[in-house]
Structures are given as C-alpha cells and as structure tokens.
mmCIF file of C-alpha atoms in Angstrom:
data_model
loop_
_atom_site.group_PDB
_atom_site.id
_atom_site.type_symbol
_atom_site.label_atom_id
_atom_site.label_comp_id
_atom_site.label_asym_id
_atom_site.label_seq_id
_atom_site.Cartn_x
_atom_site.Cartn_y
_atom_site.Cartn_z
ATOM 1 C CA MET A 1 148.831 137.658 156.959
ATOM 2 C CA SER A 2 148.535 136.342 153.450
ATOM 3 C CA GLU A 3 145.865 136.755 150.864
ATOM 4 C CA GLN A 4 144.818 134.237 148.278
ATOM 5 C CA ALA A 5 142.154 134.652 145.556
ATOM 6 C CA VAL A 6 139.341 132.158 145.597
ATOM 7 C CA VAL A 7 137.214 131.049 142.716
ATOM 8 C CA LYS A 8 133.598 129.988 142.743
ATOM 9 C CA ARG A 9 133.250 126.731 141.018
ATOM 10 C CA GLN A 10 129.965 125.142 139.713
ATOM 11 C CA PHE A 11 129.893 121.689 138.441
ATOM 12 C CA GLY A 12 127.564 118.708 138.155
ATOM 13 C CA HIS A 13 127.756 115.395 139.670
ATOM 14 C CA ARG A 14 125.678 112.283 138.218
ATOM 15 C CA ALA A 15 124.859 109.361 140.344
ATOM 16 C CA ARG A 16 122.713 106.077 139.805
ATOM 17 C CA LEU A 17 119.398 105.900 141.538
ATOM 18 C CA ALA A 18 118.320 102.642 143.185
ATOM 19 C CA MET A 19 114.688 102.657 142.239
ATOM 20 C CA THR A 20 112.101 100.148 142.979
ATOM 21 C CA PRO A 21 109.353 99.564 140.154
ATOM 22 C CA ALA A 22 106.884 101.451 142.187
ATOM 23 C CA LEU A 23 109.003 104.518 142.635
ATOM 24 C CA SER A 24 110.240 104.381 138.905
ATOM 25 C CA LEU A 25 106.672 104.477 137.920
ATOM 26 C CA LYS A 26 105.984 107.547 139.947
ATOM 27 C CA LEU A 27 108.959 109.383 138.373
ATOM 28 C CA ASP A 28 107.787 108.193 134.934
ATOM 29 C CA GLU A 29 104.419 109.917 135.668
ATOM 30 C CA GLN A 30 105.939 113.081 136.751
ATOM 31 C CA ALA A 31 108.377 113.225 133.620
ATOM 32 C CA HIS A 32 105.456 112.622 131.272
ATOM 33 C CA ALA A 33 103.447 115.262 133.009
ATOM 34 C CA ALA A 34 106.236 117.781 132.947
ATOM 35 C CA ARG A 35 106.606 117.102 129.051
ATOM 36 C CA ALA A 36 102.976 117.601 128.643
ATOM 37 C CA MET A 37 103.183 120.802 130.583
ATOM 38 C CA TRP A 38 105.862 122.008 128.274
ATOM 39 C CA ASN A 39 103.671 121.281 125.292
ATOM 40 C CA LEU A 40 100.670 123.063 126.799
ATOM 41 C CA LEU A 41 102.748 125.968 127.588
ATOM 42 C CA HIS A 42 104.194 126.151 123.914
ATOM 43 C CA ALA A 43 100.595 125.826 122.577
ATOM 44 C CA TRP A 44 99.554 128.707 124.941
ATOM 45 C CA TRP A 45 102.398 130.813 123.793
ATOM 46 C CA GLN A 46 101.505 130.530 120.148
ATOM 47 C CA MET A 47 97.892 131.335 120.707
ATOM 48 C CA MET A 48 98.396 134.376 122.931
ATOM 49 C CA PRO A 49 98.920 137.849 121.348
ATOM 50 C CA LYS A 50 102.455 139.018 121.586
ATOM 51 C CA ASP A 51 101.633 141.819 124.156
ATOM 52 C CA GLN A 52 100.298 139.174 126.630
ATOM 53 C CA ARG A 53 103.296 136.700 126.341
ATOM 54 C CA THR A 54 104.696 137.651 129.615
ATOM 55 C CA LEU A 55 106.316 135.694 132.452
ATOM 56 C CA ALA A 56 103.532 136.664 134.762
ATOM 57 C CA HIS A 57 100.644 135.516 132.417
ATOM 58 C CA ALA A 58 102.532 132.180 131.672
ATOM 59 C CA ASP A 59 102.955 131.563 135.519
ATOM 60 C CA ALA A 60 99.283 132.076 136.076
ATOM 61 C CA ALA A 61 98.434 129.664 133.134
ATOM 62 C CA ILE A 62 100.523 127.042 134.677
ATOM 63 C CA ARG A 63 99.134 127.359 138.079
ATOM 64 C CA GLN A 64 95.590 127.268 136.681
ATOM 65 C CA SER A 65 96.469 124.105 134.579
ATOM 66 C CA ARG A 66 97.720 122.249 137.653
ATOM 67 C CA LYS A 67 94.352 122.908 139.214
ATOM 68 C CA ASP A 68 92.203 122.019 136.277
ATOM 69 C CA ILE A 69 94.072 119.019 134.899
ATOM 70 C CA ASP A 70 94.481 116.148 137.327
ATOM 71 C CA PHE A 71 97.567 114.386 135.765
ATOM 72 C CA LEU A 72 99.494 117.693 135.874
ATOM 73 C CA ALA A 73 99.159 117.975 139.500
ATOM 74 C CA VAL A 74 101.608 115.062 140.021
ATOM 75 C CA VAL A 75 104.332 117.512 139.105
ATOM 76 C CA PRO A 76 105.793 119.364 142.184
ATOM 77 C CA ALA A 77 105.174 123.016 142.166
ATOM 78 C CA GLN A 78 108.982 123.880 142.026
ATOM 79 C CA ALA A 79 109.403 121.392 139.054
ATOM 80 C CA ALA A 80 106.533 123.110 137.232
ATOM 81 C CA GLN A 81 108.215 126.535 137.832
ATOM 82 C CA ALA A 82 111.418 125.009 136.443
ATOM 83 C CA VAL A 83 109.569 124.071 133.164
ATOM 84 C CA LEU A 84 108.499 127.698 132.734
ATOM 85 C CA LYS A 85 112.046 128.877 133.568
ATOM 86 C CA THR A 86 113.472 126.512 131.004
ATOM 87 C CA TYR A 87 110.918 127.487 128.394
ATOM 88 C CA VAL A 88 111.663 131.200 128.671
ATOM 89 C CA GLN A 89 115.350 130.655 128.547
ATOM 90 C CA ALA A 90 114.896 128.473 125.285
ATOM 91 C CA TRP A 91 113.215 131.574 123.731
ATOM 92 C CA LYS A 92 116.129 133.769 124.996
ATOM 93 C CA ASN A 93 118.708 131.389 123.366
ATOM 94 C CA CYS A 94 116.737 131.595 120.088
ATOM 95 C CA TRP A 95 116.551 135.393 120.055
ATOM 96 C CA GLY A 96 120.194 135.569 120.810
ATOM 97 C CA GLY A 97 121.034 133.256 117.825
ATOM 98 C CA ARG A 98 122.403 130.504 120.011
ATOM 99 C CA ALA A 99 119.741 127.867 119.249
ATOM 100 C CA ASP A 100 116.488 127.185 117.253
ATOM 101 C CA ALA A 101 113.123 128.145 118.262
ATOM 102 C CA PRO A 102 111.587 125.659 120.935
ATOM 103 C CA ASN A 103 109.001 123.188 119.751
ATOM 104 C CA PHE A 104 106.675 120.567 121.007
ATOM 105 C CA LYS A 105 108.401 117.552 122.724
ATOM 106 C CA THR A 106 107.341 114.144 121.443
ATOM 107 C CA ARG A 107 106.980 111.156 123.727
ATOM 108 C CA ILE A 108 109.491 108.928 121.819
ATOM 109 C CA ARG A 109 112.464 111.180 121.045
ATOM 110 C CA THR A 110 112.333 113.221 124.198
ATOM 111 C CA VAL A 111 114.559 112.386 127.175
ATOM 112 C CA MET A 112 112.512 111.864 130.322
ATOM 113 C CA SER A 113 113.773 114.409 132.797
ATOM 114 C CA LEU A 114 112.524 116.362 135.852
ATOM 115 C CA ASP A 115 114.087 119.218 137.654
ATOM 116 C CA ILE A 116 114.499 119.926 141.393
ATOM 117 C CA PRO A 117 115.569 123.603 141.565
ATOM 118 C CA GLN A 118 115.822 123.856 145.373
ATOM 119 C CA GLY A 119 118.748 122.216 146.964
ATOM 120 C CA GLN A 120 117.355 122.475 150.497
ATOM 121 C CA HIS A 121 114.525 120.077 149.529
ATOM 122 C CA LEU A 122 116.932 117.144 148.738
ATOM 123 C CA ASN A 123 117.880 116.473 152.347
ATOM 124 C CA ILE A 124 120.896 114.405 151.296
ATOM 125 C CA VAL A 125 122.308 111.942 153.967
ATOM 126 C CA ARG A 126 125.245 109.437 153.468
ATOM 127 C CA VAL A 127 124.232 106.315 155.006
ATOM 128 C CA HIS A 128 126.901 103.904 153.796
ATOM 129 C CA ARG A 129 130.379 104.018 152.172
ATOM 130 C CA ARG A 130 128.801 103.461 148.773
ATOM 131 C CA TRP A 131 125.237 104.581 149.194
ATOM 132 C CA GLY A 132 123.451 107.918 150.004
ATOM 133 C CA VAL A 133 119.840 108.861 150.379
ATOM 134 C CA VAL A 134 118.018 111.708 148.807
ATOM 135 C CA ASN A 135 114.619 113.146 149.147
ATOM 136 C CA ILE A 136 112.608 113.397 145.898
ATOM 137 C CA PRO A 137 109.416 115.627 146.134
ATOM 138 C CA LYS A 138 106.208 113.553 145.795
ATOM 139 C CA VAL A 139 108.291 110.350 145.510
ATOM 140 C CA GLY A 140 110.053 109.833 148.817
ATOM 141 C CA ARG A 141 113.557 108.886 150.085
ATOM 142 C CA VAL A 142 115.566 107.093 147.384
ATOM 143 C CA ARG A 143 119.083 105.506 147.651
ATOM 144 C CA PHE A 144 121.790 106.672 145.150
ATOM 145 C CA ARG A 145 125.238 105.505 144.477
ATOM 146 C CA TRP A 146 127.848 107.497 146.522
ATOM 147 C CA THR A 147 131.016 107.843 144.318
ATOM 148 C CA LYS A 148 132.006 111.492 145.104
ATOM 149 C CA ASP A 149 132.278 113.643 148.290
ATOM 150 C CA LEU A 150 129.375 116.205 148.328
ATOM 151 C CA PRO A 151 128.991 119.256 150.504
ATOM 152 C CA VAL A 152 126.152 117.960 152.756
ATOM 153 C CA GLY A 153 125.384 118.166 156.407
ATOM 154 C CA LYS A 154 128.048 120.067 158.493
ATOM 155 C CA ARG A 155 130.161 120.381 155.442
ATOM 156 C CA ALA A 156 127.632 122.506 153.603
ATOM 157 C CA ASP A 157 127.458 126.366 154.018
ATOM 158 C CA GLN A 158 126.642 129.397 151.909
ATOM 159 C CA ASN A 159 129.547 128.961 149.612
ATOM 160 C CA ASN A 160 129.885 125.190 149.384
ATOM 161 C CA ARG A 161 126.353 123.519 148.888
ATOM 162 C CA ILE A 162 124.135 121.682 146.436
ATOM 163 C CA THR A 163 121.961 124.114 144.601
ATOM 164 C CA GLY A 164 119.662 121.763 143.009
ATOM 165 C CA ALA A 165 119.401 118.536 140.948
ATOM 166 C CA ARG A 166 117.877 117.089 137.865
ATOM 167 C CA LEU A 167 116.501 113.623 137.386
ATOM 168 C CA VAL A 168 117.309 111.998 134.000
ATOM 169 C CA LYS A 169 116.210 108.598 132.686
ATOM 170 C CA ASP A 170 118.293 106.715 130.163
ATOM 171 C CA ASP A 171 118.290 103.141 128.914
ATOM 172 C CA LEU A 172 119.918 102.025 132.177
ATOM 173 C CA GLY A 173 117.443 103.584 134.475
ATOM 174 C CA TRP A 174 116.999 106.859 136.506
ATOM 175 C CA HIS A 175 119.985 108.940 137.548
ATOM 176 C CA ILE A 176 120.191 112.170 139.428
ATOM 177 C CA SER A 177 122.503 114.962 138.472
ATOM 178 C CA PHE A 178 123.410 117.355 141.387
ATOM 179 C CA ARG A 179 124.377 120.871 140.788
ATOM 180 C CA VAL A 180 127.238 121.665 143.111
ATOM 181 C CA GLN A 181 128.710 125.127 144.064
ATOM 182 C CA THR A 182 132.076 125.300 145.896
ATOM 183 C CA LEU A 183 134.541 127.957 146.775
ATOM 184 C CA GLU A 184 138.089 127.011 146.111
ATOM 185 C CA PRO A 185 141.488 128.725 146.075
ATOM 186 C CA GLU A 186 142.586 129.895 142.546
ATOM 187 C CA PRO A 187 145.004 127.296 141.397
ATOM 188 C CA GLU A 188 148.681 128.262 140.919
ATOM 189 C CA PRO A 189 150.126 127.797 137.492
ATOM 190 C CA HIS A 190 150.898 124.212 136.650
ATOM 191 C CA LYS A 191 154.499 123.342 136.501
ATOM 192 C CA GLY A 192 154.282 120.241 134.565
ATOM 193 C CA PRO A 193 155.961 119.762 131.038
ATOM 194 C CA GLU A 194 154.292 120.522 127.694
ATOM 195 C CA VAL A 195 152.776 117.752 125.479
ATOM 196 C CA GLY A 196 151.271 117.509 122.147
ATOM 197 C CA ILE A 197 148.461 114.928 121.641
ATOM 198 C CA ASP A 198 147.419 113.353 118.376
ATOM 199 C CA VAL A 199 143.996 111.583 118.510
ATOM 200 C CA GLY A 200 143.290 108.611 116.266
ATOM 201 C CA VAL A 201 141.331 105.417 115.797
ATOM 202 C CA THR A 202 144.159 102.848 116.016
ATOM 203 C CA ILE A 203 145.801 104.569 118.890
ATOM 204 C CA PRO A 204 143.157 106.741 120.615
ATOM 205 C CA LEU A 205 145.787 109.194 122.142
ATOM 206 C CA ALA A 206 149.309 109.388 121.142
ATOM 207 C CA LEU A 207 151.567 111.757 123.008
ATOM 208 C CA SER A 208 154.573 113.681 121.740
ATOM 209 C CA ASP A 209 156.871 112.235 124.358
ATOM 210 C CA GLY A 210 156.182 108.666 123.217
ATOM 211 C CA GLY A 211 153.418 107.748 125.694
ATOM 212 C CA LYS A 212 149.996 106.588 124.508
ATOM 213 C CA PHE A 213 146.675 105.753 126.003
ATOM 214 C CA GLU A 214 144.785 102.750 124.608
ATOM 215 C CA HIS A 215 141.542 100.994 125.395
ATOM 216 C CA GLY A 216 139.948 97.587 124.377
ATOM 217 C CA ALA A 217 136.442 96.969 123.199
ATOM 218 C CA TRP A 218 133.766 98.476 125.319
ATOM 219 C CA LEU A 219 131.722 95.201 125.238
ATOM 220 C CA THR A 220 132.931 91.787 126.187
ATOM 221 C CA ASP A 221 132.822 88.977 123.680
ATOM 222 C CA ARG A 222 129.834 87.631 125.167
ATOM 223 C CA GLU A 223 128.019 91.005 125.046
ATOM 224 C CA GLN A 224 129.020 91.650 121.486
ATOM 225 C CA ALA A 225 127.593 88.146 120.542
ATOM 226 C CA LYS A 226 124.459 88.989 122.320
ATOM 227 C CA LEU A 227 124.209 92.345 120.587
ATOM 228 C CA LEU A 228 124.612 90.735 117.129
ATOM 229 C CA CYS A 229 122.038 88.111 118.015
ATOM 230 C CA LEU A 230 119.479 90.994 119.098
ATOM 231 C CA GLU A 231 120.139 93.010 115.947
ATOM 232 C CA ARG A 232 119.483 90.008 113.724
ATOM 233 C CA ARG A 233 116.204 89.190 115.737
ATOM 234 C CA SER A 234 115.098 92.792 115.348
ATOM 235 C CA ALA A 235 115.647 92.634 111.571
ATOM 236 C CA ALA A 236 113.722 89.484 111.440
ATOM 237 C CA LEU A 237 110.745 90.952 113.353
ATOM 238 C CA ARG A 238 110.816 94.164 111.287
ATOM 239 C CA GLN A 239 109.884 92.183 108.268
ATOM 240 C CA TYR A 240 106.380 91.510 109.608
ATOM 241 C CA ARG A 241 105.730 95.164 110.369
ATOM 242 C CA LYS A 242 103.998 97.447 107.929
ATOM 243 C CA ARG A 243 105.146 100.928 107.248
ATOM 244 C CA GLY A 244 103.941 103.225 109.836
ATOM 245 C CA GLU A 245 102.580 100.411 112.068
ATOM 246 C CA LYS A 246 103.565 100.655 115.761
ATOM 247 C CA ALA A 247 106.255 98.076 116.878
ATOM 248 C CA SER A 248 105.132 95.164 118.648
ATOM 249 C CA LYS A 249 105.817 94.386 122.315
ATOM 250 C CA ARG A 250 108.185 91.609 121.354
ATOM 251 C CA LEU A 251 110.085 93.959 118.828
ATOM 252 C CA GLN A 252 110.049 96.911 121.418
ATOM 253 C CA HIS A 253 111.504 94.525 124.177
ATOM 254 C CA VAL A 254 114.313 93.585 121.699
ATOM 255 C CA TYR A 255 114.954 97.348 120.960
ATOM 256 C CA ASP A 256 115.160 97.855 124.694
ATOM 257 C CA GLN A 257 117.820 95.274 125.190
ATOM 258 C CA ILE A 258 119.931 96.665 122.403
ATOM 259 C CA ALA A 259 119.691 100.146 123.828
ATOM 260 C CA ARG A 260 120.755 98.846 127.165
ATOM 261 C CA LEU A 261 123.914 97.143 125.709
ATOM 262 C CA ARG A 262 124.885 100.376 123.813
ATOM 263 C CA ALA A 263 124.317 102.481 126.887
ATOM 264 C CA LYS A 264 126.602 100.112 128.908
ATOM 265 C CA ALA A 265 129.262 100.555 126.188
ATOM 266 C CA LYS A 266 128.787 104.429 126.373
ATOM 267 C CA ARG A 267 129.124 104.393 130.172
ATOM 268 C CA ARG A 268 132.402 102.429 129.955
ATOM 269 C CA ARG A 269 133.820 104.818 127.304
ATOM 270 C CA GLN A 270 133.082 107.860 129.457
ATOM 271 C CA ASP A 271 134.660 106.204 132.448
ATOM 272 C CA TRP A 272 137.852 105.624 130.464
ATOM 273 C CA GLN A 273 137.652 109.053 129.137
ATOM 274 C CA HIS A 274 137.336 110.597 132.585
ATOM 275 C CA LYS A 275 140.247 108.565 134.076
ATOM 276 C CA THR A 276 142.580 109.273 131.189
ATOM 277 C CA THR A 277 141.927 112.980 131.046
ATOM 278 C CA THR A 278 142.474 113.264 134.832
ATOM 279 C CA THR A 279 145.914 111.499 134.315
ATOM 280 C CA ILE A 280 146.907 113.849 131.651
ATOM 281 C CA ALA A 281 145.656 117.014 133.612
ATOM 282 C CA ARG A 282 147.649 115.940 136.687
ATOM 283 C CA THR A 283 150.875 115.221 134.671
ATOM 284 C CA TYR A 284 151.119 118.054 132.096
ATOM 285 C CA GLY A 285 150.926 121.736 132.461
ATOM 286 C CA THR A 286 150.307 122.734 128.728
ATOM 287 C CA VAL A 287 148.417 120.336 126.414
ATOM 288 C CA VAL A 288 148.220 121.053 122.827
ATOM 289 C CA VAL A 289 145.528 119.424 120.560
ATOM 290 C CA GLU A 290 144.397 119.685 117.029
ATOM 291 C CA ALA A 291 141.518 122.025 116.023
ATOM 292 C CA LEU A 292 139.600 119.197 114.296
ATOM 293 C CA GLN A 293 136.417 119.851 112.253
ATOM 294 C CA ILE A 294 134.795 116.453 113.219
ATOM 295 C CA THR A 295 131.598 117.290 111.388
ATOM 296 C CA ASN A 296 133.564 117.645 108.114
ATOM 297 C CA MET A 297 135.481 114.474 108.831
ATOM 298 C CA VAL A 298 132.661 112.201 109.262
ATOM 299 C CA LYS A 299 130.759 113.276 106.133
ATOM 300 C CA SER A 300 129.455 110.456 103.874
ATOM 301 C CA ALA A 301 131.410 109.542 100.770
ATOM 302 C CA LYS A 302 128.271 108.423 98.912
ATOM 303 C CA GLY A 303 128.353 111.328 96.453
ATOM 304 C CA ALA A 304 125.732 112.101 93.913
ATOM 305 C CA ILE A 305 123.908 110.068 91.209
ATOM 306 C CA ASP A 306 125.924 111.482 88.450
ATOM 307 C CA ARG A 307 129.252 111.326 90.486
ATOM 308 C CA PRO A 308 128.976 108.364 92.888
ATOM 309 C CA GLY A 309 131.664 108.072 95.669
ATOM 310 C CA LYS A 310 134.270 105.399 96.018
ATOM 311 C CA ASN A 311 134.848 103.072 99.065
ATOM 312 C CA VAL A 312 131.519 104.208 100.547
ATOM 313 C CA ALA A 313 131.265 101.330 102.939
ATOM 314 C CA ARG A 314 134.880 101.706 104.123
ATOM 315 C CA LYS A 315 134.410 105.395 104.755
ATOM 316 C CA ALA A 316 131.107 104.638 106.602
ATOM 317 C CA GLY A 317 132.995 102.322 108.891
ATOM 318 C CA LEU A 318 135.764 104.920 109.542
ATOM 319 C CA ASN A 319 133.071 107.519 110.293
ATOM 320 C CA ARG A 320 131.544 105.256 112.905
ATOM 321 C CA SER A 321 134.919 104.650 114.463
ATOM 322 C CA ILE A 322 135.641 108.407 114.614
ATOM 323 C CA LEU A 323 132.306 108.985 116.341
ATOM 324 C CA ALA A 324 132.793 106.204 118.686
ATOM 325 C CA GLU A 325 135.978 107.754 120.084
ATOM 326 C CA ALA A 326 134.101 111.048 120.921
ATOM 327 C CA TRP A 327 137.063 113.366 120.408
ATOM 328 C CA GLY A 328 135.101 116.528 121.115
ATOM 329 C CA ARG A 329 134.062 115.300 124.746
ATOM 330 C CA MET A 330 137.684 114.225 125.406
ATOM 331 C CA VAL A 331 138.852 117.813 124.497
ATOM 332 C CA ALA A 332 136.097 119.425 126.758
ATOM 333 C CA MET A 333 137.121 117.116 129.777
ATOM 334 C CA LEU A 334 140.738 118.087 129.281
ATOM 335 C CA ASP A 335 139.675 121.780 129.218
ATOM 336 C CA TYR A 336 137.979 122.042 132.478
ATOM 337 C CA LYS A 337 140.236 119.663 134.320
ATOM 338 C CA LEU A 338 143.322 121.571 133.265
ATOM 339 C CA THR A 339 141.709 124.811 134.251
ATOM 340 C CA ARG A 340 141.052 123.472 137.763
ATOM 341 C CA ARG A 341 144.674 122.418 138.138
ATOM 342 C CA GLY A 342 146.151 125.672 136.731
ATOM 343 C CA GLY A 343 146.990 124.127 133.249
ATOM 344 C CA ASN A 344 146.427 125.326 129.822
ATOM 345 C CA LEU A 345 144.823 123.701 126.749
ATOM 346 C CA VAL A 346 145.678 125.048 123.401
ATOM 347 C CA LYS A 347 144.448 124.130 119.904
ATOM 348 C CA VAL A 348 146.622 124.395 116.740
ATOM 349 C CA PRO A 349 145.750 124.042 113.040
ATOM 350 C CA ALA A 350 145.280 120.365 112.004
ATOM 351 C CA PRO A 351 146.352 120.343 108.317
ATOM 352 C CA GLY A 352 149.825 118.740 107.721
ATOM 353 C CA THR A 353 150.604 117.449 111.045
ATOM 354 C CA SER A 354 150.376 113.798 109.993
ATOM 355 C CA GLN A 355 152.541 114.314 106.740
ATOM 356 C CA ARG A 356 155.240 116.469 108.139
ATOM 357 C CA CYS A 357 158.522 114.947 109.497
ATOM 358 C CA SER A 358 159.091 115.902 113.050
ATOM 359 C CA MET A 359 162.861 115.542 112.696
ATOM 360 C CA CYS A 360 163.692 117.563 109.497
ATOM 361 C CA GLY A 361 160.402 119.397 108.979
ATOM 362 C CA VAL A 362 159.716 118.417 105.386
ATOM 363 C CA THR A 363 156.155 117.775 104.303
ATOM 364 C CA THR A 364 155.591 115.164 101.709
ATOM 365 C CA PRO A 365 152.191 113.552 100.899
ATOM 366 C CA GLY A 366 153.950 109.986 100.653
ATOM 367 C CA ASN A 367 155.758 110.297 103.953
ATOM 368 C CA ARG A 368 152.951 108.232 105.693
ATOM 369 C CA GLU A 369 153.300 104.801 104.103
ATOM 370 C CA SER A 370 150.565 103.336 106.417
ATOM 371 C CA GLN A 371 148.290 104.114 109.289
ATOM 372 C CA ALA A 372 150.999 103.205 111.759
ATOM 373 C CA VAL A 373 154.360 103.789 110.074
ATOM 374 C CA PHE A 374 155.882 107.168 109.014
ATOM 375 C CA VAL A 375 158.887 107.144 106.733
ATOM 376 C CA CYS A 376 160.428 110.520 105.688
ATOM 377 C CA LYS A 377 160.968 110.657 101.892
ATOM 378 C CA ASN A 378 163.637 113.448 102.367
ATOM 379 C CA PRO A 379 167.011 111.847 101.074
ATOM 380 C CA ASP A 380 168.978 113.756 103.758
ATOM 381 C CA CYS A 381 166.728 112.557 106.592
ATOM 382 C CA GLY A 382 165.093 109.191 106.026
ATOM 383 C CA TRP A 383 163.755 109.033 109.598
ATOM 384 C CA SER A 384 161.172 106.404 110.348
ATOM 385 C CA GLY A 385 158.969 105.788 113.297
ATOM 386 C CA ASN A 386 155.444 105.619 114.614
ATOM 387 C CA ALA A 387 153.054 107.872 112.621
ATOM 388 C CA ASP A 388 150.839 108.826 115.594
ATOM 389 C CA HIS A 389 153.811 109.829 117.767
ATOM 390 C CA ASN A 390 155.231 111.763 114.927
ATOM 391 C CA ALA A 391 151.984 113.710 114.505
ATOM 392 C CA GLY A 392 151.903 114.543 118.217
ATOM 393 C CA ARG A 393 155.375 116.165 117.938
ATOM 394 C CA ASN A 394 154.213 118.208 115.171
ATOM 395 C CA VAL A 395 151.264 119.320 117.119
ATOM 396 C CA LEU A 396 153.563 120.466 119.895
ATOM 397 C CA HIS A 397 155.941 122.250 117.387
ATOM 398 C CA LEU A 398 153.181 124.285 116.091
ATOM 399 C CA TYR A 399 152.504 125.562 119.539
ATOM 400 C CA ARG A 400 156.149 126.306 120.233
ATOM 401 C CA ILE A 401 156.476 128.345 117.098
ATOM 402 C CA GLY A 402 153.309 130.363 118.066
ATOM 403 C CA LEU A 403 150.911 129.060 115.437
ATOM 404 C CA VAL A 404 147.858 128.739 117.565
ATOM 405 C CA ALA A 405 144.474 128.179 115.975
ATOM 406 C CA ILE A 406 141.729 128.384 118.732
ATOM 407 C CA PRO A 407 142.656 129.064 122.226
ATOM 408 C CA ALA A 408 140.602 127.447 124.906
ATOM 409 C CA ALA A 409 137.310 129.184 124.419
ATOM 410 C CA GLY A 410 136.619 131.877 126.937
ATOM 411 C CA ARG A 411 138.174 129.897 129.839
ATOM 412 C CA ARG A 412 140.246 132.527 131.388
ATOM 413 C CA SER A 413 137.404 135.176 130.986
ATOM 414 C CA ARG A 414 134.881 132.842 132.712
ATOM 415 C CA GLN A 415 137.368 132.260 135.564
ATOM 416 C CA ALA A 416 137.876 136.051 135.868
ATOM 417 C CA ARG A 417 134.122 136.656 136.127
ATOM 418 C CA GLN A 418 133.707 134.093 138.787
ATOM 419 C CA ARG A 419 136.691 135.514 140.957
ATOM 420 C CA VAL A 420 135.431 136.804 144.243
ATOM 421 C CA GLN A 421 136.971 138.853 147.096
ATOM 422 C CA PRO A 422 140.405 137.366 148.365
ATOM 423 C CA ALA A 423 140.152 135.158 151.369
ATOM 424 C CA THR A 424 142.243 136.332 154.240
ATOM 425 C CA ALA A 425 144.155 133.652 156.116
ATOM 426 C CA ARG A 426 145.718 134.521 159.563
#
C-alpha cells in the first residue's frame, strides 16, 4: 500500500466560439445589459447610506431592477448574481489595498464579458475531433473550438469538473473561458538541469547552455502592408473629424480592421510563448531569470522643457519592442508550468549581468561592444562571444552563489494550501 499526496489544481482554458450573427447579437445585448447593471449597482451603492450597503439589500435591488427594466431581463439570473459578486469583491480588493475603488464602466473602453457561474448549466458535449458544443443560457447551443481535453461527461466527478465559464469578446469575436478544477498527484522534483535565461529584443530568449529561442514577425509581409495602408487611411480620415466629434462609420470600420490585425499578431505571440515555455519547463528543472523592472525600462526619454532628452524617437522604438515581447507574461507562464512539473523558478538581480564577463568575472562598462558581441577588456582574459549567452551564464552564476532577488512569489505556499488528504492506492 502506497500513499501519494494529491494537489487540487484550478486553471482556465480559453476557446473560440463559432457564432452566427444572430447569436452574436444576443450575446452583445446580454453583455451591454450586464455592464448597465454594474453601473446601476454602483450608482445605488453611492446613493445609499453606509448602514444599508449590505449584500442582501444589493441583491434585492438587482432583482427588482430586472423586473422593472426590460432590457436588464435579458441577463440570466445567475449572470446577474455574478455581477453583484464581482462588484462586492472589487470593494474588498479596494479596502485591502490591492486595487483602486470600482467605478462606472464606459461602453467604449470596457471589455464586453458575461459570466456563467454554474458549470452544470453548460452541458458540454464533444461532437467532433476539433469541435465541441456548449449551452449558453438564453442563447442556445453554440459550437466552440476543441483544443484541450476537458473533464466532461463520464470523465467528470466532484474533483475533476468544470466549475463555470466566462464569455469574453475581443477584436476577433466571442470566446469562452472555462474554469477547470482537477485533482492531480503532487509532482516529484524535476531532475532536469539548471539554466539561466537572458531576455532581449534581438534574441528573445538566450540560454546559458548556448541554446536560444527566436521568432519571426507576427504578421506576414502582406498583412504588414495592409496594416500600413489602413493606418494611413485612418490618418487621412481623421483630418476631416473635428475635436470631440464621433468617428464616422467609415473611420470606425478602418479602426476595426486595424484592431483585428493587431489582435491576430497578439494571438500568434501568445501561441509562441506557450509552446516555448512548455519546452523549457519540460527540459529544465531550475530556471533562473532576471528580476526586471519593466515599467522603469520603458519610460520615455523625452525629458523636460529645460532639459530635453536625447534620441527620443530611438528610445520610443526600443520601448515598443520591449513591450511587444511581453517578458512579464513569459515569466508568469514559466512559473506555473514549472510548478506543475515539479520545477523551480528563481529570480536574481538584473544589474551588471550584461557587462560582467562570465569567464573571468570582471565587470567593465565597455565589455559589451555592441548589442550582439561581448569582448572582455581584461588583459588577462580577452574572451569574446555572444553577449546574450554571456548574460545568461551570469544569471545562472548569481543563482549558484546564492544571490537570489525575488523567489517565485508564494508558489510553494499556494501549493501547500491546496494540498488535500493523500490518496491511497492499493
């Protein structure tokens, strides 16, 4: 008889919905009604005395509003309760110092979304190798892209199930994000080697063992030419719009085309990041990265009126390239994927990793002659090589000497809290 600890794992899976124009219009109406319900709830909260701002009173106000206002009735009852729950949680986050106070949601800047809090209402069925069908309240049965095995049907039980979902609309259409709960054996420690990773713009990921991960342009030449043409067309149409005037239908159509192209590039970038981080998490047991302050790195070089900056346009281009790589999301992906496989993610201080020679350990500001070439200025060394791989070796060296800046935030503590009773195997 052997015992093995199991861990309750909760994750999300996003899938694309195949919506007809009629079904998409129904979801649009529900999302707009849910946003209006949030705004009415916020206005009610501000008008009521503090002693009457209770969950019971807010719930009664929402129920009455769905009876009195016709367009609010299109929101399913469970989705309306989810709006209330999210609003109350927003205030708890504010009181806890984790976020700002909730405010009204505007029609333009707010992401259209709707929550389905009960998983049993989804009735998910896999009908094809690539397609599944999900039930959306007050909309009907809708097909979605099946790209991951989900605990549905006979595979679902109390510990392995879908607890809910959220509908989100972006520039490429409606998507559904399933909330999945599974019970898995606690992973054994990963026996893979250690590796240091240096992130960059020329080489996105340079590894200390000499490996690297690169990618091409996220848009094809034809798509880039189309994007440039659309941006020029929008600039020409904006010349005829007065300040504060609403955009014309023609200009809004151009904006939508630009947004769809940029959303397509973002989706391809996320796909590359997922595949790359999965490969790294499977290969290496300990991954060491730099604790970068990305917000400080992408500050503008414009300066002030009395002290103007230098190379402002060049720095702005570098900032766009840094933000396009999405280093923070890459590290977050590595964190949870390594945790699931028993690996470890460690962060070390970033200063000096690109100027220190990984062979002799001498740090000289002039060591890095260019973006790609590193030449040690120490007369006793004189080593030269790729600058990004040199920085990756320095990152790994800082971990091995015990100079750790920020360990993976709360990962082991979260895993300990989610640990349940050992499962007994006969």
